[in-house]
mmCIF file of C-alpha atoms and ligand atoms in Angstrom:
data_model
loop_
_atom_site.group_PDB
_atom_site.id
_atom_site.type_symbol
_atom_site.label_atom_id
_atom_site.label_comp_id
_atom_site.label_asym_id
_atom_site.label_seq_id
_atom_site.Cartn_x
_atom_site.Cartn_y
_atom_site.Cartn_z
ATOM 1 C CA MET A 1 0.000 0.000 0.000
ATOM 2 C CA GLU A 2 1.238 3.500 -0.722
ATOM 3 C CA ALA A 3 0.846 4.505 2.908
ATOM 4 C CA ILE A 4 3.570 2.068 3.953
ATOM 5 C CA ALA A 5 6.191 4.484 2.719
ATOM 6 C CA SER A 6 5.148 7.318 5.025
ATOM 7 C CA ALA A 7 6.335 7.851 8.588
ATOM 8 C CA CYS A 8 5.318 5.629 11.486
ATOM 9 C CA MET A 9 2.480 6.778 13.673
ATOM 10 C CA ASP A 10 2.812 8.191 17.167
ATOM 11 C CA LEU A 11 1.650 5.480 19.551
ATOM 12 C CA SER A 12 2.529 7.383 22.722
ATOM 13 C CA GLY A 13 -0.060 7.135 25.460
ATOM 14 C CA ILE A 14 -1.751 4.135 23.835
ATOM 15 C CA ASP A 15 -1.926 0.820 25.673
ATOM 16 C CA LEU A 16 -1.659 -1.694 22.831
ATOM 17 C CA ASP A 17 -3.167 -4.393 25.043
ATOM 18 C CA ARG A 18 -6.405 -2.440 25.376
ATOM 19 C CA VAL A 19 -7.151 -1.226 21.881
ATOM 20 C CA PRO A 20 -10.739 -1.626 20.668
ATOM 21 C CA SER A 21 -11.289 -4.957 18.879
ATOM 22 C CA HIS A 22 -13.741 -3.394 16.480
ATOM 23 C CA ILE A 23 -13.714 0.187 15.196
ATOM 24 C CA GLY A 24 -16.458 1.521 12.941
ATOM 25 C CA CYS A 25 -15.931 4.639 10.906
ATOM 26 C CA ILE A 26 -18.450 7.021 9.339
ATOM 27 C CA MET A 27 -16.316 8.679 6.686
ATOM 28 C CA ASP A 28 -18.058 12.018 6.302
ATOM 29 C CA GLY A 29 -17.169 15.444 4.943
ATOM 30 C CA ASN A 30 -15.743 14.676 1.508
ATOM 31 C CA GLY A 31 -18.102 17.095 -0.238
ATOM 32 C CA ARG A 32 -17.371 19.935 2.177
ATOM 33 C CA TRP A 33 -13.633 19.338 1.905
ATOM 34 C CA ALA A 34 -13.908 19.757 -1.873
ATOM 35 C CA ALA A 35 -16.263 22.741 -1.686
ATOM 36 C CA LYS A 36 -13.811 24.576 0.583
ATOM 37 C CA ARG A 37 -11.255 24.282 -2.209
ATOM 38 C CA GLY A 38 -13.623 25.162 -5.034
ATOM 39 C CA LEU A 39 -13.415 21.573 -6.327
ATOM 40 C CA PRO A 40 -16.219 19.250 -7.422
ATOM 41 C CA ARG A 41 -17.535 16.938 -4.660
ATOM 42 C CA THR A 42 -16.073 13.962 -6.483
ATOM 43 C CA GLU A 43 -12.567 15.281 -5.759
ATOM 44 C CA GLY A 44 -13.406 15.017 -2.089
ATOM 45 C CA HIS A 45 -14.298 11.354 -2.526
ATOM 46 C CA ALA A 46 -11.058 10.767 -4.431
ATOM 47 C CA GLN A 47 -9.074 12.340 -1.595
ATOM 48 C CA GLY A 48 -11.097 10.244 0.826
ATOM 49 C CA GLU A 49 -9.495 7.113 -0.628
ATOM 50 C CA HIS A 50 -6.067 8.249 0.617
ATOM 51 C CA ALA A 51 -7.552 9.012 4.019
ATOM 52 C CA LEU A 52 -9.111 5.560 4.165
ATOM 53 C CA PHE A 53 -5.925 3.684 3.359
ATOM 54 C CA ASP A 54 -3.818 5.788 5.697
ATOM 55 C CA THR A 55 -6.352 5.102 8.470
ATOM 56 C CA LEU A 56 -6.350 1.417 7.618
ATOM 57 C CA GLU A 57 -2.565 1.385 7.849
ATOM 58 C CA GLY A 58 -2.875 2.907 11.315
ATOM 59 C CA ALA A 59 -5.479 0.330 12.305
ATOM 60 C CA LEU A 60 -3.111 -2.469 11.258
ATOM 61 C CA GLU A 61 -0.287 -0.919 13.244
ATOM 62 C CA LEU A 62 -2.542 -0.649 16.306
ATOM 63 C CA GLY A 63 -3.575 -4.273 15.928
ATOM 64 C CA ILE A 64 -7.274 -3.549 15.387
ATOM 65 C CA GLU A 65 -8.942 -6.843 14.480
ATOM 66 C CA TRP A 66 -12.169 -5.542 12.995
ATOM 67 C CA PHE A 67 -12.427 -2.308 11.045
ATOM 68 C CA THR A 68 -15.714 -1.344 9.396
ATOM 69 C CA VAL A 69 -16.354 1.666 7.180
ATOM 70 C CA TYR A 70 -19.556 3.244 5.930
ATOM 71 C CA ALA A 71 -19.042 3.669 2.194
ATOM 72 C CA PHE A 72 -22.584 4.109 0.866
ATOM 73 C CA SER A 73 -25.842 4.244 2.787
ATOM 74 C CA THR A 74 -29.326 3.154 1.753
ATOM 75 C CA GLU A 75 -30.144 6.879 1.907
ATOM 76 C CA ASN A 76 -27.299 7.953 -0.384
ATOM 77 C CA TRP A 77 -29.385 6.979 -3.450
ATOM 78 C CA LYS A 78 -31.121 10.334 -2.867
ATOM 79 C CA ARG A 79 -28.031 12.152 -4.152
ATOM 80 C CA PRO A 80 -27.799 13.536 -7.687
ATOM 81 C CA LYS A 81 -27.621 10.748 -10.289
ATOM 82 C CA GLU A 82 -24.116 11.744 -11.383
ATOM 83 C CA GLU A 83 -22.744 11.560 -7.848
ATOM 84 C CA VAL A 84 -24.369 8.159 -7.270
ATOM 85 C CA ARG A 85 -22.905 6.896 -10.532
ATOM 86 C CA PHE A 86 -19.495 8.262 -9.567
ATOM 87 C CA LEU A 87 -19.624 6.545 -6.172
ATOM 88 C CA LEU A 88 -20.623 3.187 -7.664
ATOM 89 C CA ASN A 89 -17.744 3.302 -10.165
ATOM 90 C CA PHE A 90 -15.357 4.683 -7.604
ATOM 91 C CA ASN A 91 -15.993 1.872 -5.150
ATOM 92 C CA GLN A 92 -15.389 -0.661 -7.888
ATOM 93 C CA GLU A 93 -12.130 1.065 -8.851
ATOM 94 C CA ILE A 94 -10.969 1.055 -5.243
ATOM 95 C CA LEU A 95 -11.496 -2.699 -5.121
ATOM 96 C CA ASP A 96 -9.599 -3.115 -8.386
ATOM 97 C CA ARG A 97 -6.736 -0.993 -7.100
ATOM 98 C CA ARG A 98 -6.515 -2.176 -3.513
ATOM 99 C CA ALA A 99 -7.874 -5.689 -3.044
ATOM 100 C CA GLU A 100 -4.587 -7.371 -3.944
ATOM 101 C CA ASP A 101 -2.575 -5.163 -1.535
ATOM 102 C CA LEU A 102 -5.022 -5.901 1.243
ATOM 103 C CA HIS A 103 -4.785 -9.592 0.494
ATOM 104 C CA GLU A 104 -1.001 -9.415 0.752
ATOM 105 C CA ARG A 105 -1.388 -7.715 4.136
ATOM 106 C CA ASP A 106 -3.497 -10.662 5.313
ATOM 107 C CA VAL A 107 -6.651 -8.532 5.495
ATOM 108 C CA ARG A 108 -9.996 -10.260 5.075
ATOM 109 C CA ILE A 109 -12.427 -8.106 3.085
ATOM 110 C CA ARG A 110 -16.148 -8.354 3.717
ATOM 111 C CA PHE A 111 -19.263 -6.445 2.769
ATOM 112 C CA ILE A 112 -22.469 -5.693 4.574
ATOM 113 C CA GLY A 113 -25.510 -4.142 2.987
ATOM 114 C CA ARG A 114 -28.512 -4.902 0.839
ATOM 115 C CA ASN A 115 -27.526 -6.808 -2.216
ATOM 116 C CA ASN A 116 -30.460 -5.629 -4.317
ATOM 117 C CA TRP A 117 -31.094 -4.659 -7.939
ATOM 118 C CA ARG A 118 -29.778 -1.171 -7.385
ATOM 119 C CA VAL A 119 -26.187 -2.314 -6.976
ATOM 120 C CA PRO A 120 -24.664 -2.977 -10.419
ATOM 121 C CA LYS A 121 -23.922 -6.654 -11.091
ATOM 122 C CA ARG A 122 -20.283 -5.989 -11.936
ATOM 123 C CA LEU A 123 -19.756 -4.286 -8.580
ATOM 124 C CA VAL A 124 -21.394 -7.213 -6.786
ATOM 125 C CA ARG A 125 -19.085 -9.535 -8.716
ATOM 126 C CA ARG A 126 -15.990 -7.546 -7.634
ATOM 127 C CA MET A 127 -17.183 -7.587 -4.032
ATOM 128 C CA ASP A 128 -17.727 -11.344 -4.141
ATOM 129 C CA GLU A 129 -14.300 -11.881 -5.706
ATOM 130 C CA ALA A 130 -12.541 -9.729 -3.106
ATOM 131 C CA ALA A 131 -14.349 -11.463 -0.246
ATOM 132 C CA GLU A 132 -13.673 -14.906 -1.691
ATOM 133 C CA LYS A 133 -9.990 -14.261 -2.355
ATOM 134 C CA THR A 134 -9.332 -12.922 1.148
ATOM 135 C CA ARG A 135 -11.636 -15.121 3.179
ATOM 136 C CA PHE A 136 -8.937 -17.034 5.059
ATOM 137 C CA ASN A 137 -6.898 -13.947 6.005
ATOM 138 C CA LYS A 138 -6.418 -13.429 9.701
ATOM 139 C CA THR A 139 -4.732 -10.147 10.584
ATOM 140 C CA MET A 140 -7.779 -7.916 10.254
ATOM 141 C CA THR A 141 -11.332 -8.063 8.948
ATOM 142 C CA PHE A 142 -12.049 -4.961 6.900
ATOM 143 C CA THR A 143 -15.785 -4.639 6.339
ATOM 144 C CA ILE A 144 -17.224 -2.216 3.813
ATOM 145 C CA ALA A 145 -20.816 -1.183 4.454
ATOM 146 C CA PHE A 146 -22.246 -0.614 1.008
ATOM 147 C CA ASN A 147 -25.900 0.060 0.254
ATOM 148 C CA TYR A 148 -26.094 -0.387 3.993
ATOM 149 C CA GLY A 149 -28.735 0.863 6.400
ATOM 150 C CA GLY A 150 -29.039 -0.258 10.005
ATOM 151 C CA ARG A 151 -32.827 -0.257 9.867
ATOM 152 C CA ALA A 152 -32.878 -2.188 6.594
ATOM 153 C CA GLU A 153 -30.569 -4.730 8.214
ATOM 154 C CA ILE A 154 -32.979 -5.207 11.124
ATOM 155 C CA VAL A 155 -35.913 -5.464 8.705
ATOM 156 C CA ASP A 156 -34.019 -8.111 6.720
ATOM 157 C CA ALA A 157 -33.299 -10.058 9.914
ATOM 158 C CA VAL A 158 -36.964 -9.942 10.928
ATOM 159 C CA ARG A 159 -37.993 -11.081 7.447
ATOM 160 C CA ALA A 160 -35.626 -14.027 7.770
ATOM 161 C CA LEU A 161 -37.143 -14.960 11.140
ATOM 162 C CA VAL A 162 -40.657 -14.805 9.717
ATOM 163 C CA SER A 163 -39.806 -16.770 6.594
ATOM 164 C CA GLU A 164 -38.144 -19.450 8.726
ATOM 165 C CA GLY A 165 -41.354 -19.656 10.739
ATOM 166 C CA VAL A 166 -39.638 -18.847 14.041
ATOM 167 C CA GLU A 167 -42.214 -18.656 16.830
ATOM 168 C CA ALA A 168 -42.735 -15.351 18.656
ATOM 169 C CA ASN A 169 -41.408 -16.675 21.962
ATOM 170 C CA LYS A 170 -38.225 -17.837 20.220
ATOM 171 C CA ILE A 171 -37.436 -14.342 18.978
ATOM 172 C CA THR A 172 -34.610 -13.177 21.192
ATOM 173 C CA GLU A 173 -31.799 -10.657 20.828
ATOM 174 C CA ALA A 174 -29.508 -13.536 19.921
ATOM 175 C CA ALA A 175 -31.957 -14.767 17.266
ATOM 176 C CA ILE A 176 -31.998 -11.332 15.632
ATOM 177 C CA ALA A 177 -28.221 -10.864 15.938
ATOM 178 C CA LYS A 178 -27.702 -14.218 14.247
ATOM 179 C CA ARG A 179 -29.559 -12.969 11.172
ATOM 180 C CA LEU A 180 -27.720 -9.700 10.681
ATOM 181 C CA TYR A 181 -25.609 -9.354 7.511
ATOM 182 C CA ASP A 182 -22.465 -10.667 9.222
ATOM 183 C CA HIS A 183 -23.418 -12.533 12.359
ATOM 184 C CA SER A 184 -19.780 -13.228 13.197
ATOM 185 C CA MET A 185 -18.949 -9.525 13.444
ATOM 186 C CA PRO A 186 -18.593 -8.364 17.060
ATOM 187 C CA ASP A 187 -20.329 -5.145 18.108
ATOM 188 C CA PRO A 188 -18.112 -2.105 17.519
ATOM 189 C CA ASP A 189 -16.313 -0.898 20.632
ATOM 190 C CA LEU A 190 -15.641 2.500 19.114
ATOM 191 C CA LEU A 191 -17.549 4.403 16.439
ATOM 192 C CA ILE A 192 -15.855 7.380 14.835
ATOM 193 C CA ARG A 193 -17.601 10.041 12.783
ATOM 194 C CA THR A 194 -15.755 12.834 11.061
ATOM 195 C CA SER A 195 -16.889 16.259 9.808
ATOM 196 C CA GLY A 196 -18.546 17.606 12.941
ATOM 197 C CA GLU A 197 -21.899 15.868 12.479
ATOM 198 C CA ASN A 198 -23.071 14.326 15.734
ATOM 199 C CA ARG A 199 -25.254 11.495 14.488
ATOM 200 C CA LEU A 200 -24.994 7.909 13.312
ATOM 201 C CA SER A 201 -27.058 8.228 10.102
ATOM 202 C CA ASN A 202 -28.291 4.626 10.176
ATOM 203 C CA PHE A 203 -24.875 3.018 10.672
ATOM 204 C CA LEU A 204 -24.702 -0.247 12.658
ATOM 205 C CA THR A 205 -27.962 0.615 14.412
ATOM 206 C CA TRP A 206 -28.368 -2.722 16.173
ATOM 207 C CA GLN A 207 -24.679 -3.235 16.915
ATOM 208 C CA SER A 208 -23.945 0.259 18.289
ATOM 209 C CA ALA A 209 -26.151 -0.013 21.401
ATOM 210 C CA TYR A 210 -23.101 0.138 23.693
ATOM 211 C CA SER A 211 -20.425 1.544 21.403
ATOM 212 C CA GLU A 212 -18.308 4.460 22.517
ATOM 213 C CA LEU A 213 -18.949 7.372 20.155
ATOM 214 C CA TYR A 214 -16.193 9.684 18.993
ATOM 215 C CA PHE A 215 -17.028 12.758 16.947
ATOM 216 C CA THR A 216 -14.383 14.956 15.388
ATOM 217 C CA ASP A 217 -14.581 18.127 13.292
ATOM 218 C CA VAL A 218 -11.862 16.852 10.955
ATOM 219 C CA LEU A 219 -13.247 16.317 7.451
ATOM 220 C CA TRP A 220 -12.745 12.759 6.202
ATOM 221 C CA PRO A 221 -10.115 13.594 3.515
ATOM 222 C CA GLU A 222 -7.954 15.034 6.326
ATOM 223 C CA PHE A 223 -8.380 12.035 8.599
ATOM 224 C CA GLY A 224 -5.645 9.402 8.847
ATOM 225 C CA ARG A 225 -3.602 7.204 11.169
ATOM 226 C CA ASP A 226 -2.715 10.051 13.575
ATOM 227 C CA GLN A 227 -6.355 11.041 13.990
ATOM 228 C CA LEU A 228 -7.206 7.361 14.500
ATOM 229 C CA ALA A 229 -4.597 7.228 17.249
ATOM 230 C CA ASP A 230 -6.226 10.279 18.894
ATOM 231 C CA ALA A 231 -9.591 8.512 18.850
ATOM 232 C CA VAL A 232 -8.087 5.398 20.436
ATOM 233 C CA ARG A 233 -6.391 7.509 23.134
ATOM 234 C CA GLU A 234 -9.738 9.100 23.967
ATOM 235 C CA TYR A 235 -11.405 5.656 23.946
ATOM 236 C CA GLN A 236 -8.915 4.389 26.489
ATOM 237 C CA HIS A 237 -10.032 7.093 28.913
ATOM 238 C CA ARG A 238 -13.668 6.065 28.735
ATOM 239 C CA GLU A 239 -15.263 3.848 31.343
ATOM 240 C CA ARG A 240 -17.558 1.250 29.803
ATOM 241 C CA ARG A 241 -20.191 0.021 32.208
ATOM 242 C CA PHE A 242 -22.805 -1.789 30.066
ATOM 243 C CA GLY A 243 -25.476 -0.910 32.600
ATOM 244 C CA ALA A 244 -23.620 -2.309 35.584
ATOM 245 C CA VAL A 245 -22.130 -0.231 38.401
HETATM 246 C C1 IPE B 1 -19.033 11.128 2.850
HETATM 247 O O1 IPE B 1 -18.874 12.451 2.450
HETATM 248 C C2 IPE B 1 -19.003 10.162 1.705
HETATM 249 C C3 IPE B 1 -20.291 9.523 1.391
HETATM 250 C C4 IPE B 1 -21.401 9.713 2.029
HETATM 251 C C5 IPE B 1 -20.294 8.611 0.275
HETATM 252 P P1 IPE B 1 -20.099 13.318 1.938
HETATM 253 O O2 IPE B 1 -20.231 13.120 0.467
HETATM 254 O O3 IPE B 1 -21.314 13.027 2.726
HETATM 255 O O4 IPE B 1 -19.564 14.778 2.235
HETATM 256 P P2 IPE B 1 -20.387 15.985 2.859
HETATM 257 O O5 IPE B 1 -21.026 15.487 4.112
HETATM 258 O O6 IPE B 1 -21.392 16.405 1.838
HETATM 259 O O7 IPE B 1 -19.353 17.038 3.123
HETATM 260 C C1 IPE B 2 -23.332 8.922 6.163
HETATM 261 O O1 IPE B 2 -23.016 10.168 5.669
HETATM 262 C C2 IPE B 2 -23.136 7.877 5.095
HETATM 263 C C3 IPE B 2 -21.751 7.594 4.723
HETATM 264 C C4 IPE B 2 -20.687 8.116 5.249
HETATM 265 C C5 IPE B 2 -21.600 6.607 3.680
HETATM 266 P P1 IPE B 2 -24.120 11.146 5.035
HETATM 267 O O2 IPE B 2 -23.393 12.359 4.630
HETATM 268 O O3 IPE B 2 -24.880 10.412 3.990
HETATM 269 O O4 IPE B 2 -25.082 11.394 6.276
HETATM 270 P P2 IPE B 2 -26.085 12.586 6.604
HETATM 271 O O5 IPE B 2 -26.983 12.728 5.422
HETATM 272 O O6 IPE B 2 -25.257 13.817 6.826
HETATM 273 O O7 IPE B 2 -26.782 12.170 7.851
HETATM 274 MG MG1 MG B 3 -22.064 13.773 4.446
#
């Protein structure tokens, strides 16, 4: 990966034995980053790719086992047609450019989201290929949430329960969790959102019940391994109680 060449990150103040196992990231602010520079929004997305792979490099260095990013939401179809088309192509290009590198770094690539008619077949094929090729990798699971919505995911789980004929008294939290898009994915310990928006926008709705939330004003194209380290430092000062005392 290109990021390998750049300087090592500052790990001071981080206890590497207590890093979050799963970090989720809402990569927001690409459009505003571009607008500030008088560039088209698409330039912000392009710059966001560098931010993503620098952050991923940092996550590998920190030993994060699960790293999940929000790439395209079920609500993002509301954007102008040209931007949607750009994002679909762009995500395919990223896979073409990066899947092999990730494979060499022993990263397992996975996808969560609704696999419906709206997602072009060729993109689905690339996603399947990337997931298949990397499925035995162990160092990190990198999950891309694409055409993903937390509510849609819960609806899909409930539909599965109903179509399996599961009785009402057998519907438990575990039964629902088992039918989410990736039932092996642990709940995120830390959720990061960039760009100063303090909301989750339908990301990991079920799984985030007890996640620590970290909001930063940094726009996504300016995020990277150092900002990830800051988030982990802050996380390590939080006290997680899960309802107990
Ligand atoms: C996040 O940046 C990327 C996607 C949602 C695909 P935005 O495109 O939402 O950027 P802003 O929020 O308009 O600045
Ligand atoms: C959330 O960002 C979705 C992704 C980062 C893919 P949005 O920019 O779509 O969210 P809102 O509209 O500001 O809530
Ligand atoms: Mg946004």
